[in-house]
XYZ file of C-alpha atoms in Angstrom:
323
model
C 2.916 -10.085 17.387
C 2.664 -12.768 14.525
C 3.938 -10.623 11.795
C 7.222 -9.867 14.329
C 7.481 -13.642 15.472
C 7.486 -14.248 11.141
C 9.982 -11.493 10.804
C 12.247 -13.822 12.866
C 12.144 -16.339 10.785
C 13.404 -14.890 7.721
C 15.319 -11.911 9.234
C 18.381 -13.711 10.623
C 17.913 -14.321 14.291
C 19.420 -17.481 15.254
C 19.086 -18.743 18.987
C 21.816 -17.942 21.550
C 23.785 -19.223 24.115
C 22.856 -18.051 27.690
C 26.703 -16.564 27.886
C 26.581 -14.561 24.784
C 29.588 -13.563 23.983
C 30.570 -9.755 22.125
C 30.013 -10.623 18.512
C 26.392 -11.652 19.878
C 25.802 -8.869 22.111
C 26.798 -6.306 18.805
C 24.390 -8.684 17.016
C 21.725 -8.422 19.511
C 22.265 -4.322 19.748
C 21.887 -4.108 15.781
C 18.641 -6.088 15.440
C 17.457 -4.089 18.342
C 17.754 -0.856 16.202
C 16.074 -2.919 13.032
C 12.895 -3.497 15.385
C 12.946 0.183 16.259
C 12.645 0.747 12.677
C 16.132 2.855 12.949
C 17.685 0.992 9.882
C 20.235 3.913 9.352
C 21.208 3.471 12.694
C 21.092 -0.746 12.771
C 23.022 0.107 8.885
C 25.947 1.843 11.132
C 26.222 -0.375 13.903
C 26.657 -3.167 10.878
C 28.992 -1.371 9.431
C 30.897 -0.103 12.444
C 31.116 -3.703 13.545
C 32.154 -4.888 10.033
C 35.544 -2.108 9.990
C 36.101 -3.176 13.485
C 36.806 -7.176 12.343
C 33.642 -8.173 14.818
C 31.134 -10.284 12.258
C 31.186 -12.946 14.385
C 31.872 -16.490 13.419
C 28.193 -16.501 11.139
C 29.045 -14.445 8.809
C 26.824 -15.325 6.340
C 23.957 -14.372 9.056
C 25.548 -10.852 9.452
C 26.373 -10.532 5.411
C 22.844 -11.122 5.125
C 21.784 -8.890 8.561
C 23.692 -5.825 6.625
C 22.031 -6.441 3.119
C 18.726 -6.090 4.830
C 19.382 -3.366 6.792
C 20.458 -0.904 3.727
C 17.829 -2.203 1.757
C 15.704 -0.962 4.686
C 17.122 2.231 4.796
C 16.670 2.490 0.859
C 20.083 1.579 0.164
C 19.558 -0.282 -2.627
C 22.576 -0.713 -4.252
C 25.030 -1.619 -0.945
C 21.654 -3.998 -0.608
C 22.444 -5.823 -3.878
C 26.245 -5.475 -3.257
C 26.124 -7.249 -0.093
C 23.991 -9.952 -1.173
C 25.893 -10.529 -4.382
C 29.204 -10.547 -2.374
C 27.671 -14.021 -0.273
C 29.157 -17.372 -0.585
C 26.551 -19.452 -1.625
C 28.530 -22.516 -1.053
C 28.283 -21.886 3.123
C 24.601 -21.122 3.241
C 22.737 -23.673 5.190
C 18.544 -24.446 4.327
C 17.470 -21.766 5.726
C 20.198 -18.617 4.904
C 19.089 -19.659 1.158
C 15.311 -18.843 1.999
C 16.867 -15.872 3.815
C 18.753 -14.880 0.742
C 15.711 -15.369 -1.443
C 13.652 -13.373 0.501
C 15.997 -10.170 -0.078
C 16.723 -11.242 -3.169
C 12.855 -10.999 -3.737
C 11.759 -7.674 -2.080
C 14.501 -6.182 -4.719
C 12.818 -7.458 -7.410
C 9.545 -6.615 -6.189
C 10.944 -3.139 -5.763
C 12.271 -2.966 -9.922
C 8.650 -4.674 -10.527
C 10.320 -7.714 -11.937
C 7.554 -10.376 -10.674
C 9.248 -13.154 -12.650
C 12.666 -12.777 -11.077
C 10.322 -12.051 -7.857
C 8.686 -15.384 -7.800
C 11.414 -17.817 -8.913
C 12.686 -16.416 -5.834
C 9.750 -17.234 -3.514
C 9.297 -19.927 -5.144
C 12.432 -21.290 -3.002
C 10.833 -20.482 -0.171
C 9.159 -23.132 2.013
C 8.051 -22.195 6.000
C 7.404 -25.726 7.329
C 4.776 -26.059 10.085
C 5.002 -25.540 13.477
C 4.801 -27.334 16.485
C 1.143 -27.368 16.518
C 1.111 -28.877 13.030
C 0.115 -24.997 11.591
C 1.695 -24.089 8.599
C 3.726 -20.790 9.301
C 3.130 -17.758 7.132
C 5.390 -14.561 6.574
C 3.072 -11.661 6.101
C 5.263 -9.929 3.157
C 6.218 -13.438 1.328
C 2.323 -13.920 1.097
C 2.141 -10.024 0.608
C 4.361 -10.817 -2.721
C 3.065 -13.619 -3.952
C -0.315 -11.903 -3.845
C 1.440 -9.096 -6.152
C 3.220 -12.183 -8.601
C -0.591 -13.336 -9.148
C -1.874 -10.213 -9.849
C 0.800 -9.442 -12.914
C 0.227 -13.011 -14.152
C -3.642 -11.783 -13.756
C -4.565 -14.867 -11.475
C -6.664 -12.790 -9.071
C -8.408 -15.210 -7.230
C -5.001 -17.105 -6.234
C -3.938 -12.962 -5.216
C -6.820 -13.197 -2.753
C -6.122 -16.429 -1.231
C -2.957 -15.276 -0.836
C -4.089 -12.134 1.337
C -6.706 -14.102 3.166
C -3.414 -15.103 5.164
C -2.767 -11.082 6.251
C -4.202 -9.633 9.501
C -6.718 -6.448 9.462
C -3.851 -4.073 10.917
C -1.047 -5.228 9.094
C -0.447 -2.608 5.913
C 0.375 -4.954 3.706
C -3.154 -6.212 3.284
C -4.008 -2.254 2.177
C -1.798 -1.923 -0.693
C -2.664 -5.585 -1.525
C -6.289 -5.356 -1.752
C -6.375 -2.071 -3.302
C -3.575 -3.454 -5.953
C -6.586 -6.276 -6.453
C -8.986 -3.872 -6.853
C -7.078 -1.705 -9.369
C -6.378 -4.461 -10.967
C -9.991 -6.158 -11.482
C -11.507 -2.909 -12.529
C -9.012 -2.992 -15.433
C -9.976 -6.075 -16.581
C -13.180 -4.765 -16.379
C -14.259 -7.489 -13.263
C -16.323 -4.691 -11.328
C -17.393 -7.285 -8.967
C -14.102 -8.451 -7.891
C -13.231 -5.130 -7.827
C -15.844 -4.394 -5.536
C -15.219 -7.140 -3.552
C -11.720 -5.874 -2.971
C -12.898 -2.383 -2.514
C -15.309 -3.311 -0.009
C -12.599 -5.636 1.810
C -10.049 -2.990 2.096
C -13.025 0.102 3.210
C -13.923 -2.872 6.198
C -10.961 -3.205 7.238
C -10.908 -3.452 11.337
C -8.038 -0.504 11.862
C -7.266 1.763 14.819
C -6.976 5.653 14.271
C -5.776 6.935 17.279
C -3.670 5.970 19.931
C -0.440 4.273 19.934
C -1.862 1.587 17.932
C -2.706 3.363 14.910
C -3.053 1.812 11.751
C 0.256 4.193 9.256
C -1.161 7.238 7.729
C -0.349 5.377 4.354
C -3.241 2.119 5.542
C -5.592 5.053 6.685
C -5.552 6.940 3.205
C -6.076 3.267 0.915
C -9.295 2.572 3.039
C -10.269 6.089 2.426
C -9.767 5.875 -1.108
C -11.263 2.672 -1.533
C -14.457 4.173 -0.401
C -14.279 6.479 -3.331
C -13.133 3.808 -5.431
C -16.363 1.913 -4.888
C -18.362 4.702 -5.778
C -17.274 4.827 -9.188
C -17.502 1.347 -9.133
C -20.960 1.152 -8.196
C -22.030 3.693 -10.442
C -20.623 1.653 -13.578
C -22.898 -0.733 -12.176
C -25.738 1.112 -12.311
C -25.989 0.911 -8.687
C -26.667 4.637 -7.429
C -28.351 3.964 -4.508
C -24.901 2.302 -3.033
C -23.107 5.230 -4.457
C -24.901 7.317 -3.009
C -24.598 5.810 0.348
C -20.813 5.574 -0.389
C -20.440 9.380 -1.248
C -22.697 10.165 1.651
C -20.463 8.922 4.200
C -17.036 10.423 3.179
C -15.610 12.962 4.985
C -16.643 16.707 4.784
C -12.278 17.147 4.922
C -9.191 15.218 3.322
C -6.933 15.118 0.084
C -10.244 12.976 -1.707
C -13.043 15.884 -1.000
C -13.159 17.545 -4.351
C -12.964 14.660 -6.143
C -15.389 12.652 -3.979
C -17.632 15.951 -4.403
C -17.470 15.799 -8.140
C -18.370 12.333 -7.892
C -21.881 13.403 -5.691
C -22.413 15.674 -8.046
C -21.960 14.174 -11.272
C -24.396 11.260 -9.953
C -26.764 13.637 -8.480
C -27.249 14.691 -12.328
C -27.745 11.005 -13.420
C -30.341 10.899 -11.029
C -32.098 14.552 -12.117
C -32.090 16.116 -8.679
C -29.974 19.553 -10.400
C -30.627 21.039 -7.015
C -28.355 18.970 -5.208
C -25.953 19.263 -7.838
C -26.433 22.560 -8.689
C -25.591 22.878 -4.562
C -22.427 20.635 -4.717
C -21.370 22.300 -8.267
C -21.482 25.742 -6.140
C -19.673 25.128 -3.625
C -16.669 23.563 -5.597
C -16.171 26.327 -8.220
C -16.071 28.778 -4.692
C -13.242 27.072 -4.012
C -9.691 29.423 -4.913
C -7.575 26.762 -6.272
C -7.715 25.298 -9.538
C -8.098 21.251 -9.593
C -9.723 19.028 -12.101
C -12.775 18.778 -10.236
C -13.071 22.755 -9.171
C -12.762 22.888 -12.953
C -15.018 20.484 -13.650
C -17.586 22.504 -11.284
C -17.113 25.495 -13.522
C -19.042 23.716 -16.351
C -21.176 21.766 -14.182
C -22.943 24.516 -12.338
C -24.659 26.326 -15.447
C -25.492 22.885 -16.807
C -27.373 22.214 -13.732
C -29.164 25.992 -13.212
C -30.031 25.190 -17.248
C -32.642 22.683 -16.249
C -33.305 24.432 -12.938
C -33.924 28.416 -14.277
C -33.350 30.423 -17.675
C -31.246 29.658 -20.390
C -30.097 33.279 -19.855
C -28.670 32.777 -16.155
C -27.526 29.884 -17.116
C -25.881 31.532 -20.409
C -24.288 33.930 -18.141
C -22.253 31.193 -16.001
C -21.099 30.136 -18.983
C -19.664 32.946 -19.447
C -18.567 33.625 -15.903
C -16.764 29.964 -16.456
C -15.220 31.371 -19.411
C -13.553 33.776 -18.176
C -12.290 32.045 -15.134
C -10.593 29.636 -17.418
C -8.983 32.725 -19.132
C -7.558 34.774 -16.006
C -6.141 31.270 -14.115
């Protein structure tokens, strides 16, 4: 609910009069379609509308309704096109914010955080009623992303304290963070972003379900913090991490590889011997069924003889040879 009452404030929704006349009524049936996340179909009806002379007497507010619409729909070009084409001279307070917002997803999109955040940077939600400042879950979302290229990560997580639990912006945010401080070599910011983002209070069933995209960065995080922890010498945590993956998913070899290559830091070659095993079964070739392939005689060298262990060497050999 608050991420669609923001979306009205930067998405040009104006209020109406109680006798709405056509041009409102095609307005009205176009954002309709935008809600319903149909933006091909909210990009026609714009369009439609536009050959048929009906933009209404706002047209900056529809110029502006179309531009976001095909950038929506990953039209990218029309996007800038239609932007470009607006008069700035007519645009009140608030259809300049509008226009910066666009004007700042597209640079987001190119990666061009500069350009990004002069835009935002014109962008001021004044408070309420209640005296509550008001917050737009993507502006914060991209200012979050502008801190984190200008490496200011502690003003990136003040900016995504502002994001709810279910809203996927926080995902790719906090596991952008967490990238980010393990590069600079921060493991326990990165942790704390890792550990943030595996928390995170998300539905997976129902109607309510957090995307498919939120439910794979929380699962990856958890892996992420496993290698994390285990630069930190901490291998009880990552062992508890590991531990609790799922037995299925696209992270299971590697999160495997990861139990097993620990397991060996620890000296229990049985388990990894175990885990080693039942990766290089496996009849597809990855980087971590590979990685199996020279693990498992490694571990059956300190568990039986050199010769068996000689002998899956060789085994490994040739499998590398007849892939």
């Amino acid at each position: 609910m608050k991420n669609f009452i923001c979306e009205l404030i930067l998405s040009c929704v104006v209020a109406a009069p109680v006798g709405k006349p056509v041009d409102e009524l095609t307005y009205g049936t176009m954002l309709y379609s935008y809600y319903q996340q149909e933006y091909q179909q909210a990009l026609l009806e714009t369009m439609v509308a536009e050959a048929q002379g009906r933009r209404g007497e706002d047209t900056v507010r529809f110029d502006l309704a179309k531009g976001s619409f095909a950038f929506s729909d990953r039209m990218y070009e029309t996007a800038r096109k239609t932007f470009e084409s607006v008069d700035q001279a007519e645009l009140t307070e608030l259809d300049q914010m509008r226009l910066a917002f666009h004007l700042a997803r597209e640079y987001h999109r190119r990666g061009e955080y500069a350009g990004m955040e002069g835009q935002l940077d014109r962008i001021s939600l004044k408070s309420n009623w209640l005296g509550r400042s008001r917050v737009h879950p993507e502006v914060e979302f991209m200012r979050s992303e502008a801190a984190v290229a200008a490496g200011n990560y502690a003003e990136a997580e003040s900016y995504l304290d502002a994001l709810d639990d279910d809203d996927p912006l926080l995902a790719y945010g906090l596991y952008n963070l967490g990238v980010a401080y393990r590069e600079a070599e921060n493991l326990e910011g990165s942790r704390r972003a890792f550990e943030r983002l595996a928390n995170l209070k998300i539905r997976t069933k129902g109607k309510k379900a957090a995307s498919a995209e939120t439910q794979d960065l929380v699962q990856r995080a958890k892996l992420a913090l496993s290698f994390v922890a285990r630069e930190q010498r901490d291998t009880t945590d990552a062992t508890k991490v590991l531990g609790g993956l799922p037995g299925e998913g696209r992270y299971r070899d590697v999160a495997l590889a990861s139990y097993g290559g620990l397991a060996m830091e620890q000296g229990d070659y049985e388990l990894a011997a175990r885990i080693w095993l039942t990766l290089q079964n496996q009849d597809y070739w990855t980087s971590s069924t590979a990685q199996a392939r020279l693990a498992f005689p490694m571990s059956l060298e300190q568990l039986a003889s050199r010769e068996m262990a000689l002998a899956q060497y060789r085994k490994a050999e040739q499998s590398f040879e007849a892939r």
